[in-house]
CSV table of C-alpha atoms in Angstrom, one decimal:
chain,number,residue,atom,x,y,z
A,22,UNK,CA,64.2,15.3,-134.5
A,23,UNK,CA,66.3,18.5,-134.8
A,24,UNK,CA,63.8,19.8,-137.2
A,25,UNK,CA,60.9,19.7,-134.8
A,26,UNK,CA,59.1,23.0,-134.5
A,27,UNK,CA,57.3,24.5,-131.6
A,28,UNK,CA,54.1,23.3,-133.2
A,29,UNK,CA,55.4,19.7,-132.8
A,30,UNK,CA,56.2,20.3,-129.1
A,31,UNK,CA,52.7,21.5,-128.5
A,32,UNK,CA,51.1,18.6,-130.3
A,33,UNK,CA,48.9,16.8,-127.7
A,34,UNK,CA,49.4,13.5,-129.5
A,35,UNK,CA,53.1,13.4,-128.6
A,36,UNK,CA,52.7,14.0,-124.8
A,37,UNK,CA,51.4,10.5,-123.8
A,38,UNK,CA,54.5,8.9,-125.2
A,39,UNK,CA,56.7,10.9,-122.9
A,40,UNK,CA,54.5,10.2,-119.8
A,41,UNK,CA,54.4,6.4,-120.4
A,42,UNK,CA,58.2,6.3,-120.6
A,43,UNK,CA,58.6,8.1,-117.4
A,44,UNK,CA,56.0,5.9,-115.6
A,45,UNK,CA,57.7,2.8,-116.8
A,46,UNK,CA,61.1,3.9,-115.4
A,47,UNK,CA,59.5,5.0,-112.1
A,48,UNK,CA,57.7,1.7,-111.7
A,49,UNK,CA,60.9,-0.2,-112.3
A,50,UNK,CA,62.7,1.9,-109.8
A,51,UNK,CA,60.0,1.4,-107.1
A,52,UNK,CA,59.9,-2.3,-107.7
A,53,UNK,CA,63.7,-2.5,-107.4
A,54,UNK,CA,63.8,-0.6,-104.1
A,55,UNK,CA,60.8,-2.2,-102.5
A,56,UNK,CA,61.6,-5.8,-103.5
A,57,UNK,CA,63.6,-6.6,-100.3
A,58,UNK,CA,60.8,-5.2,-98.2
A,59,UNK,CA,58.2,-7.4,-99.9
A,60,UNK,CA,60.4,-10.4,-99.7
A,61,UNK,CA,61.0,-9.8,-95.9
A,62,UNK,CA,57.3,-9.3,-95.3
A,63,UNK,CA,56.4,-12.5,-97.2
A,64,UNK,CA,59.0,-14.4,-95.1
A,65,UNK,CA,57.5,-13.0,-91.9
A,66,UNK,CA,53.9,-13.9,-93.0
A,67,UNK,CA,55.0,-17.4,-94.0
A,68,UNK,CA,56.8,-18.0,-90.7
A,69,UNK,CA,54.0,-16.5,-88.6
A,70,UNK,CA,51.5,-19.2,-89.7
A,71,UNK,CA,53.9,-21.8,-88.4
A,72,UNK,CA,53.6,-20.3,-84.9
A,73,UNK,CA,51.0,-21.1,-82.2
A,74,UNK,CA,47.7,-19.3,-82.4
A,75,UNK,CA,48.3,-17.2,-79.3
A,76,UNK,CA,51.6,-15.8,-80.7
A,77,UNK,CA,49.8,-14.9,-84.0
A,78,UNK,CA,47.3,-12.9,-81.9
A,79,UNK,CA,50.2,-11.2,-80.2
A,80,UNK,CA,51.8,-10.4,-83.5
A,81,UNK,CA,48.6,-8.9,-84.8
A,82,UNK,CA,48.3,-6.8,-81.7
A,83,UNK,CA,51.9,-5.5,-82.0
A,84,UNK,CA,51.5,-4.9,-85.8
A,85,UNK,CA,48.5,-2.8,-85.2
A,86,UNK,CA,50.4,-0.7,-82.7
A,87,UNK,CA,53.3,-0.3,-85.2
A,88,UNK,CA,50.9,0.7,-88.0
A,89,UNK,CA,49.3,3.3,-85.8
A,90,UNK,CA,52.7,4.6,-84.8
A,91,UNK,CA,54.0,4.9,-88.4
A,92,UNK,CA,50.7,5.9,-90.1
A,93,UNK,CA,51.8,9.5,-90.4
A,94,UNK,CA,55.3,8.8,-91.7
A,95,UNK,CA,56.4,8.9,-95.3
A,96,UNK,CA,56.7,5.8,-97.4
A,97,UNK,CA,60.5,5.9,-97.0
A,98,UNK,CA,60.1,4.9,-93.3
A,99,UNK,CA,58.9,1.4,-94.3
A,100,UNK,CA,62.4,0.1,-95.0
A,101,UNK,CA,64.0,-3.2,-94.3
A,102,UNK,CA,65.5,-1.9,-91.1
A,103,UNK,CA,62.1,-0.8,-89.8
A,104,UNK,CA,60.6,-4.2,-90.5
A,105,UNK,CA,63.5,-5.9,-88.8
A,106,UNK,CA,63.2,-3.7,-85.7
A,107,UNK,CA,59.4,-4.4,-85.5
A,108,UNK,CA,60.2,-8.1,-85.8
A,109,UNK,CA,62.6,-7.9,-82.8
A,110,UNK,CA,60.0,-6.0,-80.8
A,111,UNK,CA,57.4,-8.7,-81.4
A,112,UNK,CA,59.9,-11.3,-80.5
A,113,UNK,CA,60.6,-9.6,-77.1
A,114,UNK,CA,56.9,-9.2,-76.4
A,115,UNK,CA,56.3,-12.9,-77.3
A,116,UNK,CA,59.0,-14.1,-74.9
A,117,UNK,CA,57.7,-11.8,-72.2
A,118,UNK,CA,54.3,-13.3,-72.5
A,119,UNK,CA,55.7,-16.8,-72.5
A,120,UNK,CA,57.6,-16.1,-69.3
A,121,UNK,CA,54.5,-14.7,-67.6
A,122,UNK,CA,52.3,-17.7,-68.6
A,123,UNK,CA,55.1,-20.1,-67.4
A,124,UNK,CA,55.2,-18.4,-64.0
A,125,UNK,CA,51.4,-18.7,-63.6
A,126,UNK,CA,51.5,-22.3,-64.6
A,127,UNK,CA,54.3,-23.1,-62.0
A,128,UNK,CA,52.3,-21.3,-59.3
A,129,UNK,CA,49.2,-23.2,-60.3
A,130,UNK,CA,51.0,-26.5,-60.1
A,131,UNK,CA,52.4,-25.7,-56.7
A,132,UNK,CA,48.9,-24.8,-55.4
A,133,UNK,CA,47.5,-28.0,-56.9
A,134,UNK,CA,50.2,-30.1,-55.3
A,135,UNK,CA,49.5,-28.4,-51.9
A,136,UNK,CA,45.8,-29.2,-52.2
A,137,UNK,CA,46.4,-32.8,-53.2
A,138,UNK,CA,48.9,-33.2,-50.3
A,139,UNK,CA,46.3,-31.9,-47.9
A,140,UNK,CA,43.6,-34.2,-49.2
A,141,UNK,CA,46.0,-37.2,-49.0
A,142,UNK,CA,46.8,-36.3,-45.4
A,143,UNK,CA,43.1,-35.9,-44.6
A,144,UNK,CA,42.2,-39.4,-45.9
A,145,UNK,CA,45.2,-41.1,-44.5
A,146,UNK,CA,44.4,-43.5,-41.7
A,147,UNK,CA,45.1,-41.9,-38.3
A,148,UNK,CA,44.6,-44.2,-35.4
A,149,UNK,CA,44.6,-41.6,-32.7
A,150,UNK,CA,42.1,-39.4,-34.5
A,151,UNK,CA,39.9,-42.4,-35.1
A,152,UNK,CA,40.0,-43.2,-31.5
A,153,UNK,CA,39.0,-39.6,-30.6
A,154,UNK,CA,36.2,-39.5,-33.1
A,155,UNK,CA,34.6,-42.8,-32.0
A,156,UNK,CA,35.7,-42.8,-28.3
A,157,UNK,CA,32.2,-42.5,-26.9
A,158,UNK,CA,30.4,-44.6,-29.5
A,159,UNK,CA,28.8,-47.9,-28.6
A,160,UNK,CA,31.2,-50.8,-28.0
A,161,UNK,CA,34.1,-48.3,-27.6
A,162,UNK,CA,36.1,-47.7,-24.4
A,163,UNK,CA,34.5,-44.3,-23.8
A,164,UNK,CA,30.9,-45.2,-24.3
A,165,UNK,CA,28.8,-43.1,-22.0
A,166,UNK,CA,31.8,-40.9,-21.1
A,167,UNK,CA,31.7,-38.4,-24.0
A,168,UNK,CA,30.0,-35.6,-21.9
A,169,UNK,CA,29.1,-34.6,-18.4
A,170,UNK,CA,25.9,-33.3,-17.0
A,171,UNK,CA,27.0,-29.7,-16.5
A,172,UNK,CA,28.9,-29.3,-19.8
A,173,UNK,CA,26.4,-26.9,-21.5
A,174,UNK,CA,28.8,-24.0,-21.4
A,175,UNK,CA,32.0,-25.9,-20.7
A,176,UNK,CA,34.1,-24.0,-23.3
A,177,UNK,CA,32.7,-20.5,-22.5
A,178,UNK,CA,34.6,-18.0,-20.5
A,179,UNK,CA,32.4,-15.4,-18.7
A,180,UNK,CA,33.4,-11.8,-19.5
A,181,UNK,CA,32.2,-8.6,-18.0
A,182,UNK,CA,29.9,-7.5,-20.8
A,183,UNK,CA,26.2,-6.6,-21.0
A,184,UNK,CA,24.3,-7.8,-24.0
A,185,UNK,CA,22.4,-4.6,-24.9
A,186,UNK,CA,18.9,-5.2,-26.4
A,187,UNK,CA,19.6,-8.9,-26.2
A,188,UNK,CA,16.3,-9.8,-27.9
A,189,UNK,CA,17.7,-8.5,-31.2
A,190,UNK,CA,20.2,-11.3,-31.3
A,191,UNK,CA,19.9,-14.2,-33.8
A,192,UNK,CA,19.1,-16.4,-30.8
A,193,UNK,CA,18.1,-14.3,-27.7
A,194,UNK,CA,19.9,-15.3,-24.4
A,195,UNK,CA,21.9,-18.1,-26.0
A,196,UNK,CA,23.9,-15.8,-28.3
A,197,UNK,CA,25.0,-13.7,-25.3
A,198,UNK,CA,25.8,-16.8,-23.2
A,199,UNK,CA,27.9,-18.2,-26.1
A,200,UNK,CA,30.0,-15.0,-26.1
A,201,UNK,CA,30.3,-15.2,-22.3
A,202,UNK,CA,28.2,-12.1,-21.4
A,203,UNK,CA,27.3,-12.1,-17.7
A,204,UNK,CA,24.4,-9.7,-18.2
A,205,UNK,CA,21.5,-9.6,-20.7
A,206,UNK,CA,18.6,-7.1,-21.3
A,207,UNK,CA,15.0,-7.6,-22.1
A,208,UNK,CA,12.5,-4.7,-22.7
A,209,UNK,CA,9.1,-5.7,-21.5
A,210,UNK,CA,5.6,-4.4,-22.5
A,211,UNK,CA,2.4,-5.3,-20.7
A,212,UNK,CA,-0.5,-6.1,-23.0
A,213,UNK,CA,-3.5,-8.4,-22.3
A,214,UNK,CA,-2.0,-9.4,-19.0
A,215,UNK,CA,1.1,-10.8,-20.8
A,216,UNK,CA,4.7,-9.5,-20.8
A,217,UNK,CA,6.0,-9.2,-24.4
A,218,UNK,CA,9.6,-8.5,-25.3
A,219,UNK,CA,10.7,-6.0,-28.0
A,220,UNK,CA,12.2,-2.7,-28.6
A,221,UNK,CA,9.0,-1.0,-29.7
A,222,UNK,CA,5.3,-1.9,-30.0
A,223,UNK,CA,5.7,-2.4,-33.8
A,224,UNK,CA,8.2,-5.2,-33.1
A,225,UNK,CA,6.1,-7.2,-30.7
A,226,UNK,CA,4.7,-10.6,-31.6
A,227,UNK,CA,2.5,-13.0,-29.6
A,228,UNK,CA,5.2,-15.7,-29.2
A,229,UNK,CA,8.0,-13.3,-28.1
A,230,UNK,CA,7.3,-13.2,-24.4
A,231,UNK,CA,9.5,-12.8,-21.3
A,232,UNK,CA,8.6,-16.4,-20.4
A,233,UNK,CA,9.4,-17.9,-23.7
A,234,UNK,CA,12.6,-16.0,-24.4
A,235,UNK,CA,14.2,-15.9,-20.9
A,236,UNK,CA,12.4,-17.6,-18.1
A,237,UNK,CA,11.9,-21.0,-19.6
A,238,UNK,CA,15.3,-21.2,-21.3
A,239,UNK,CA,17.0,-20.2,-18.0
A,240,UNK,CA,15.0,-22.9,-16.1
A,241,UNK,CA,16.2,-25.5,-18.7
A,242,UNK,CA,19.8,-24.4,-18.6
A,243,UNK,CA,20.0,-24.3,-14.8
A,244,UNK,CA,18.3,-27.7,-14.5
A,245,UNK,CA,21.1,-29.1,-16.6
A,246,UNK,CA,23.7,-27.3,-14.5
A,247,UNK,CA,22.2,-28.6,-11.3
A,248,UNK,CA,21.4,-32.3,-11.8
A,249,UNK,CA,20.1,-34.1,-8.8
A,250,UNK,CA,22.6,-37.0,-8.3
A,251,UNK,CA,24.0,-39.0,-5.5
A,252,UNK,CA,27.2,-36.8,-5.6
A,253,UNK,CA,25.2,-33.5,-5.9
A,254,UNK,CA,22.0,-33.6,-3.8
A,255,UNK,CA,20.2,-30.3,-4.1
A,256,UNK,CA,19.4,-30.1,-0.3
A,257,UNK,CA,22.9,-29.3,0.8
A,258,UNK,CA,24.8,-28.3,-2.4
A,259,UNK,CA,25.6,-24.8,-3.7
A,260,UNK,CA,23.7,-24.1,-6.9
A,261,UNK,CA,25.7,-23.7,-10.1
A,262,UNK,CA,25.2,-20.8,-12.4
A,263,UNK,CA,25.0,-20.9,-16.2
A,264,UNK,CA,28.7,-20.9,-16.8
A,265,UNK,CA,30.4,-24.3,-16.2
A,266,UNK,CA,33.9,-22.6,-16.2
A,267,UNK,CA,32.8,-20.4,-13.3
A,268,UNK,CA,29.7,-21.8,-11.6
A,269,UNK,CA,29.6,-19.0,-8.9
A,270,UNK,CA,29.1,-16.3,-11.6
A,271,UNK,CA,25.6,-14.9,-11.5
A,272,UNK,CA,23.8,-14.0,-14.7
A,273,UNK,CA,22.1,-10.5,-14.5
A,274,UNK,CA,18.8,-10.2,-16.2
A,275,UNK,CA,18.1,-6.5,-16.7
A,276,UNK,CA,14.3,-6.0,-17.2
A,277,UNK,CA,13.4,-2.6,-18.8
A,278,UNK,CA,9.8,-1.6,-18.0
A,279,UNK,CA,8.5,0.0,-21.1
A,280,UNK,CA,4.8,0.3,-20.0
A,281,UNK,CA,3.5,1.8,-16.8
A,282,UNK,CA,5.7,0.7,-13.9
A,283,UNK,CA,2.9,0.3,-11.3
A,284,UNK,CA,0.8,-1.8,-13.7
A,285,UNK,CA,3.7,-3.9,-15.0
A,286,UNK,CA,5.3,-4.7,-11.7
A,287,UNK,CA,3.0,-7.4,-10.4
A,288,UNK,CA,3.2,-9.3,-13.7
A,289,UNK,CA,7.0,-9.3,-13.6
A,290,UNK,CA,6.9,-10.6,-10.0
A,291,UNK,CA,4.6,-13.4,-11.1
A,292,UNK,CA,6.7,-14.2,-14.2
A,293,UNK,CA,9.8,-14.7,-12.0
A,294,UNK,CA,8.0,-17.3,-9.8
A,295,UNK,CA,9.6,-20.4,-11.5
A,296,UNK,CA,13.1,-19.1,-10.9
A,297,UNK,CA,12.1,-18.0,-7.4
A,298,UNK,CA,10.7,-21.4,-6.4
A,299,UNK,CA,13.8,-23.2,-7.6
A,300,UNK,CA,15.9,-20.8,-5.5
A,301,UNK,CA,17.7,-19.5,-8.5
A,302,UNK,CA,17.2,-15.8,-7.7
A,303,UNK,CA,19.7,-13.6,-5.8
A,304,UNK,CA,18.1,-11.8,-2.8
A,305,UNK,CA,18.9,-9.6,0.2
A,306,UNK,CA,18.0,-11.1,3.6
A,307,UNK,CA,18.1,-7.7,5.3
A,308,UNK,CA,21.7,-8.0,6.3
A,309,UNK,CA,23.7,-9.3,3.4
A,310,UNK,CA,23.2,-10.1,-0.3
A,311,UNK,CA,22.7,-13.8,-1.0
A,312,UNK,CA,24.1,-14.5,-4.5
A,313,UNK,CA,22.4,-17.1,-6.7
A,314,UNK,CA,22.6,-18.1,-10.4
A,315,UNK,CA,20.3,-15.3,-11.6
A,316,UNK,CA,20.1,-11.7,-10.4
A,317,UNK,CA,17.1,-9.6,-11.5
A,318,UNK,CA,17.6,-5.8,-12.0
A,319,UNK,CA,14.7,-3.6,-13.0
A,320,UNK,CA,15.1,-0.3,-14.9
A,321,UNK,CA,13.1,2.0,-17.2
A,322,UNK,CA,9.7,2.9,-15.7
A,323,UNK,CA,10.3,0.7,-12.6
A,324,UNK,CA,9.0,2.6,-9.5
A,325,UNK,CA,11.8,2.7,-6.9
A,326,UNK,CA,9.2,2.6,-4.1
A,327,UNK,CA,8.0,-0.8,-5.3
A,328,UNK,CA,11.5,-2.1,-5.1
A,329,UNK,CA,12.0,-0.9,-1.5
A,330,UNK,CA,8.6,-1.9,-0.2
A,331,UNK,CA,8.1,-5.1,1.7
A,332,UNK,CA,4.6,-5.5,0.4
A,333,UNK,CA,5.4,-5.2,-3.4
A,334,UNK,CA,8.9,-6.9,-3.2
A,335,UNK,CA,8.5,-9.3,-0.2
A,336,UNK,CA,11.3,-11.6,-1.3
A,337,UNK,CA,13.7,-8.7,-2.0
A,338,UNK,CA,14.9,-10.5,-5.1
A,339,UNK,CA,14.2,-7.6,-7.6
A,340,UNK,CA,16.9,-4.9,-7.5
A,341,UNK,CA,16.9,-1.3,-8.9
A,342,UNK,CA,19.1,0.2,-11.6
A,343,UNK,CA,20.2,3.4,-9.7
A,344,UNK,CA,21.1,6.7,-11.4
A,345,UNK,CA,24.9,6.8,-11.6
A,346,UNK,CA,24.8,10.5,-12.5
A,347,UNK,CA,23.9,11.4,-8.9
A,348,UNK,CA,26.8,9.6,-7.3
A,349,UNK,CA,29.8,11.7,-8.3
A,350,UNK,CA,32.3,12.1,-5.4
A,351,UNK,CA,35.5,14.1,-5.2
A,352,UNK,CA,38.7,12.2,-4.5
A,353,UNK,CA,40.0,14.7,-2.0
A,354,UNK,CA,37.0,16.3,-0.3
A,355,UNK,CA,34.1,15.0,1.7
A,356,UNK,CA,31.6,17.2,-0.2
A,357,UNK,CA,30.2,15.0,-3.0
A,358,UNK,CA,28.3,18.0,-4.4
A,359,UNK,CA,31.3,20.1,-5.4
A,360,UNK,CA,31.8,18.5,-8.9
A,361,UNK,CA,35.0,18.7,-11.0
A,362,UNK,CA,36.1,22.2,-12.0
A,363,UNK,CA,36.5,23.3,-15.6
A,364,UNK,CA,39.8,24.9,-16.6
A,365,UNK,CA,39.2,27.2,-19.6
A,366,UNK,CA,41.7,27.2,-22.4
A,367,UNK,CA,42.6,23.5,-22.2
A,368,UNK,CA,40.2,22.7,-25.1
A,369,UNK,CA,38.5,24.5,-28.0
A,370,UNK,CA,35.8,27.1,-27.2
A,371,UNK,CA,33.0,24.7,-28.4
A,372,UNK,CA,34.4,21.8,-26.3
A,373,UNK,CA,34.6,24.0,-23.2
A,374,UNK,CA,31.0,25.2,-23.8
A,375,UNK,CA,29.6,21.6,-24.2
A,376,UNK,CA,31.6,20.3,-21.2
A,377,UNK,CA,30.5,23.2,-19.1
A,378,UNK,CA,26.8,22.3,-19.9
A,379,UNK,CA,27.5,18.7,-19.1
A,380,UNK,CA,29.0,19.5,-15.7
A,381,UNK,CA,26.1,21.8,-14.9
A,382,UNK,CA,23.4,19.3,-16.0
A,383,UNK,CA,24.9,16.3,-14.2
A,384,UNK,CA,26.4,18.1,-11.1
A,385,UNK,CA,25.3,16.0,-8.1
A,386,UNK,CA,22.4,17.4,-6.2
A,387,UNK,CA,23.0,19.4,-3.0
A,388,UNK,CA,22.3,17.7,0.3
A,389,UNK,CA,18.8,17.6,1.6
A,390,UNK,CA,16.9,16.2,4.6
A,391,UNK,CA,15.8,12.7,3.9
A,392,UNK,CA,15.9,9.6,6.1
A,393,UNK,CA,17.0,6.2,4.8
A,394,UNK,CA,14.3,3.7,4.1
A,395,UNK,CA,15.2,1.3,7.0
A,396,UNK,CA,15.0,4.3,9.4
A,397,UNK,CA,11.6,5.6,8.4
A,398,UNK,CA,9.8,4.2,11.4
A,399,UNK,CA,12.7,4.6,13.8
A,400,UNK,CA,13.4,7.6,16.0
A,401,UNK,CA,16.8,9.1,15.5
A,402,UNK,CA,18.8,8.9,18.8
A,403,UNK,CA,19.8,12.6,18.5
A,404,UNK,CA,16.2,13.7,17.7
A,405,UNK,CA,17.3,15.2,14.4
A,406,UNK,CA,16.7,14.1,10.9
A,407,UNK,CA,20.0,13.0,9.4
A,408,UNK,CA,21.3,15.0,6.4
A,409,UNK,CA,21.8,12.6,3.5
A,410,UNK,CA,22.4,12.8,-0.2
A,411,UNK,CA,19.5,11.6,-2.4
A,412,UNK,CA,21.9,9.0,-3.9
A,413,UNK,CA,22.5,7.5,-0.5
A,414,UNK,CA,19.1,5.9,-0.6
A,415,UNK,CA,20.5,3.5,-3.2
A,416,UNK,CA,22.2,0.6,-1.4
A,417,UNK,CA,23.0,-3.1,-2.0
A,418,UNK,CA,19.8,-3.8,-0.2
A,419,UNK,CA,17.6,-2.4,-3.0
A,420,UNK,CA,20.0,-1.7,-5.9
A,421,UNK,CA,22.5,-3.6,-8.0
A,422,UNK,CA,23.5,-1.5,-10.9
A,423,UNK,CA,24.3,2.2,-11.1
A,424,UNK,CA,23.8,3.3,-14.7
A,425,UNK,CA,23.8,6.3,-17.0
A,426,UNK,CA,24.0,7.2,-20.7
A,427,UNK,CA,27.7,7.7,-21.4
A,428,UNK,CA,27.3,10.6,-23.9
A,429,UNK,CA,24.9,12.6,-21.7
A,430,UNK,CA,26.9,12.1,-18.5
A,431,UNK,CA,30.4,12.4,-19.8
A,432,UNK,CA,29.8,14.6,-22.8
A,433,UNK,CA,31.1,14.4,-26.4
A,434,UNK,CA,34.6,13.2,-27.0
A,435,UNK,CA,36.6,15.7,-28.9
A,436,UNK,CA,39.9,14.8,-30.7
A,437,UNK,CA,39.0,11.1,-30.2
A,438,UNK,CA,39.9,11.2,-26.5
A,439,UNK,CA,38.5,12.0,-23.1
A,440,UNK,CA,39.6,15.3,-21.6
A,441,UNK,CA,41.0,15.8,-18.1
A,442,UNK,CA,37.6,17.1,-16.9
A,443,UNK,CA,35.7,14.1,-18.4
A,444,UNK,CA,38.1,11.7,-16.8
A,445,UNK,CA,37.4,13.5,-13.5
A,446,UNK,CA,33.6,13.0,-14.0
A,447,UNK,CA,34.2,9.3,-14.9
A,448,UNK,CA,36.3,8.6,-11.8
A,449,UNK,CA,33.9,10.5,-9.6
A,450,UNK,CA,31.0,8.4,-10.8
A,451,UNK,CA,32.9,5.1,-10.3
A,452,UNK,CA,34.1,6.2,-6.8
A,453,UNK,CA,30.6,7.1,-5.6
A,454,UNK,CA,28.9,4.0,-6.9
A,455,UNK,CA,31.6,1.6,-5.5
A,456,UNK,CA,31.4,3.4,-2.1
A,457,UNK,CA,27.7,2.5,-2.1
A,458,UNK,CA,28.4,-1.1,-3.0
A,459,UNK,CA,26.9,-0.8,-6.5
A,460,UNK,CA,28.2,-2.0,-9.9
A,461,UNK,CA,28.9,0.7,-12.6
A,462,UNK,CA,27.4,0.5,-16.0
A,463,UNK,CA,27.5,3.1,-18.8
A,464,UNK,CA,25.1,2.6,-21.7
A,465,UNK,CA,24.9,4.3,-25.1
A,466,UNK,CA,28.7,3.8,-25.6
A,467,UNK,CA,30.2,4.8,-29.0
A,468,UNK,CA,30.5,1.8,-31.3
A,469,UNK,CA,32.1,3.5,-34.4
A,470,UNK,CA,34.8,4.1,-35.5
A,471,UNK,CA,36.2,0.9,-34.1
A,472,UNK,CA,39.3,2.5,-32.8
A,473,UNK,CA,37.2,5.1,-30.9
A,474,UNK,CA,35.1,2.3,-29.4
A,475,UNK,CA,38.1,0.3,-28.4
A,476,UNK,CA,39.6,3.3,-26.7
A,477,UNK,CA,36.4,3.9,-24.7
A,478,UNK,CA,36.3,0.2,-23.7
A,479,UNK,CA,39.9,0.3,-22.6
A,480,UNK,CA,39.5,3.4,-20.5
A,481,UNK,CA,36.3,2.2,-18.8
A,482,UNK,CA,37.7,-1.2,-17.9
A,483,UNK,CA,41.0,0.4,-16.7
A,484,UNK,CA,39.1,2.9,-14.5
A,485,UNK,CA,37.0,0.2,-12.8
A,486,UNK,CA,33.7,0.0,-14.7
A,487,UNK,CA,32.1,-3.3,-13.7
A,488,UNK,CA,30.3,-4.2,-17.0
A,489,UNK,CA,30.6,-3.0,-20.5
A,490,UNK,CA,27.4,-2.3,-22.5
A,491,UNK,CA,28.1,-3.9,-25.9
A,492,UNK,CA,26.2,-4.4,-29.1
A,493,UNK,CA,28.9,-6.3,-31.0
A,494,UNK,CA,29.1,-9.7,-29.2
A,495,UNK,CA,31.8,-11.0,-31.7
A,496,UNK,CA,34.1,-8.1,-30.9
A,497,UNK,CA,33.4,-8.5,-27.2
A,498,UNK,CA,34.2,-12.2,-27.2
A,499,UNK,CA,37.6,-11.5,-28.9
A,500,UNK,CA,38.5,-8.6,-26.6
A,501,UNK,CA,41.4,-9.3,-24.2
A,502,UNK,CA,39.7,-8.4,-21.0
A,503,UNK,CA,43.0,-8.6,-19.0
A,504,UNK,CA,45.0,-6.2,-21.3
A,505,UNK,CA,42.1,-4.2,-22.7
A,506,UNK,CA,42.4,-4.9,-26.3
A,507,UNK,CA,41.1,-7.3,-29.0
A,508,UNK,CA,42.9,-10.6,-29.1
């Protein structure tokens, strides 16, 4: 060995002997170091197959996370301590999942017991409930006593709402009555000597007529509310309205003339004849208003002169929808034409501009010489023509509602509220209409956002508006009409 020369050291045949020895020692060293790790892993794998399937899935998920976490580390990181730490982590995750599943199972059992208890209670014999359910059946004490003749709307409380475009409802007229609305609206079109009901000509159908949707149903309802019996003879009894909870409440039928007013008028008068013959229509006898179960108000293209004429309205049972915008009155002065003043600077420049335009457009007209209808053929005692406002021709003798579009008459609401000047307009309208004996109605009210709509409803009812124009009957029926909020 000592005699080896440099030639021997460079001999390629001797190199593999040295490399094999080194590899053998390295392999033994690696096996010695990694043996505990392999033993621990074998123990983990053997134990894992004894666990439920869902825990093995969880272990697989956790192991994937650990492999991803340590994939960039050196081989030295995979030591016994690392594997033990991973085992503890999987154990905590497994127990957390067990706890979560246990809580869900407990909650499910509680819910199941609750449902079963309700079912048991439902099917338990209940003598009093059985008596109530079968009280009016044959051979029972209440046979023939389960209802009364006027009970069609016995659970309905009338409320001051107007069913706008009522013919759009799922069931025209009846939907509004079920909500308690005291006013409904029908748009009528004259074609082929028939009055059709619809919002536009494209929505008209042959079977949707004023007679079918409103006249005939009202006749049927009122016949049930006014049965001829020994205790209620029609000859000397006051007629009941459609609401059993308030029989004196009249139902307003607002008929909007969509076609030519002069041509449509006689057909409307004719269509109302069944209600008129049964004495169901409110009328004015020349001195006072005689209320009845149904009050007819005409609007749209209705000619006012047809309403006031004895020849075209001989029974005075069709009333006019007067223009509310012409009735503003000041609370302190006797001059109805002064209008509310606008104080600049209270609002934004755009708000001031729009409100100024509204005040100018809807400022009541100045006084002019015109005699009232009932004095047309009479000589004024003073010999002079009286000075009257144009709006003074609208009286309870010829008109019932005083209406106007809310947005056009009051203006846009800025900052989700009515300004001081808008409140002055509102109060002036109400004051003027009520002085003339008319009921105030604003149409085209905002319906969204809901909070905005509720605010407007609250303000209008608080200030004395007589009927709210509503599209959402469900919200109107839930509204607290005494406190001005939804109940």
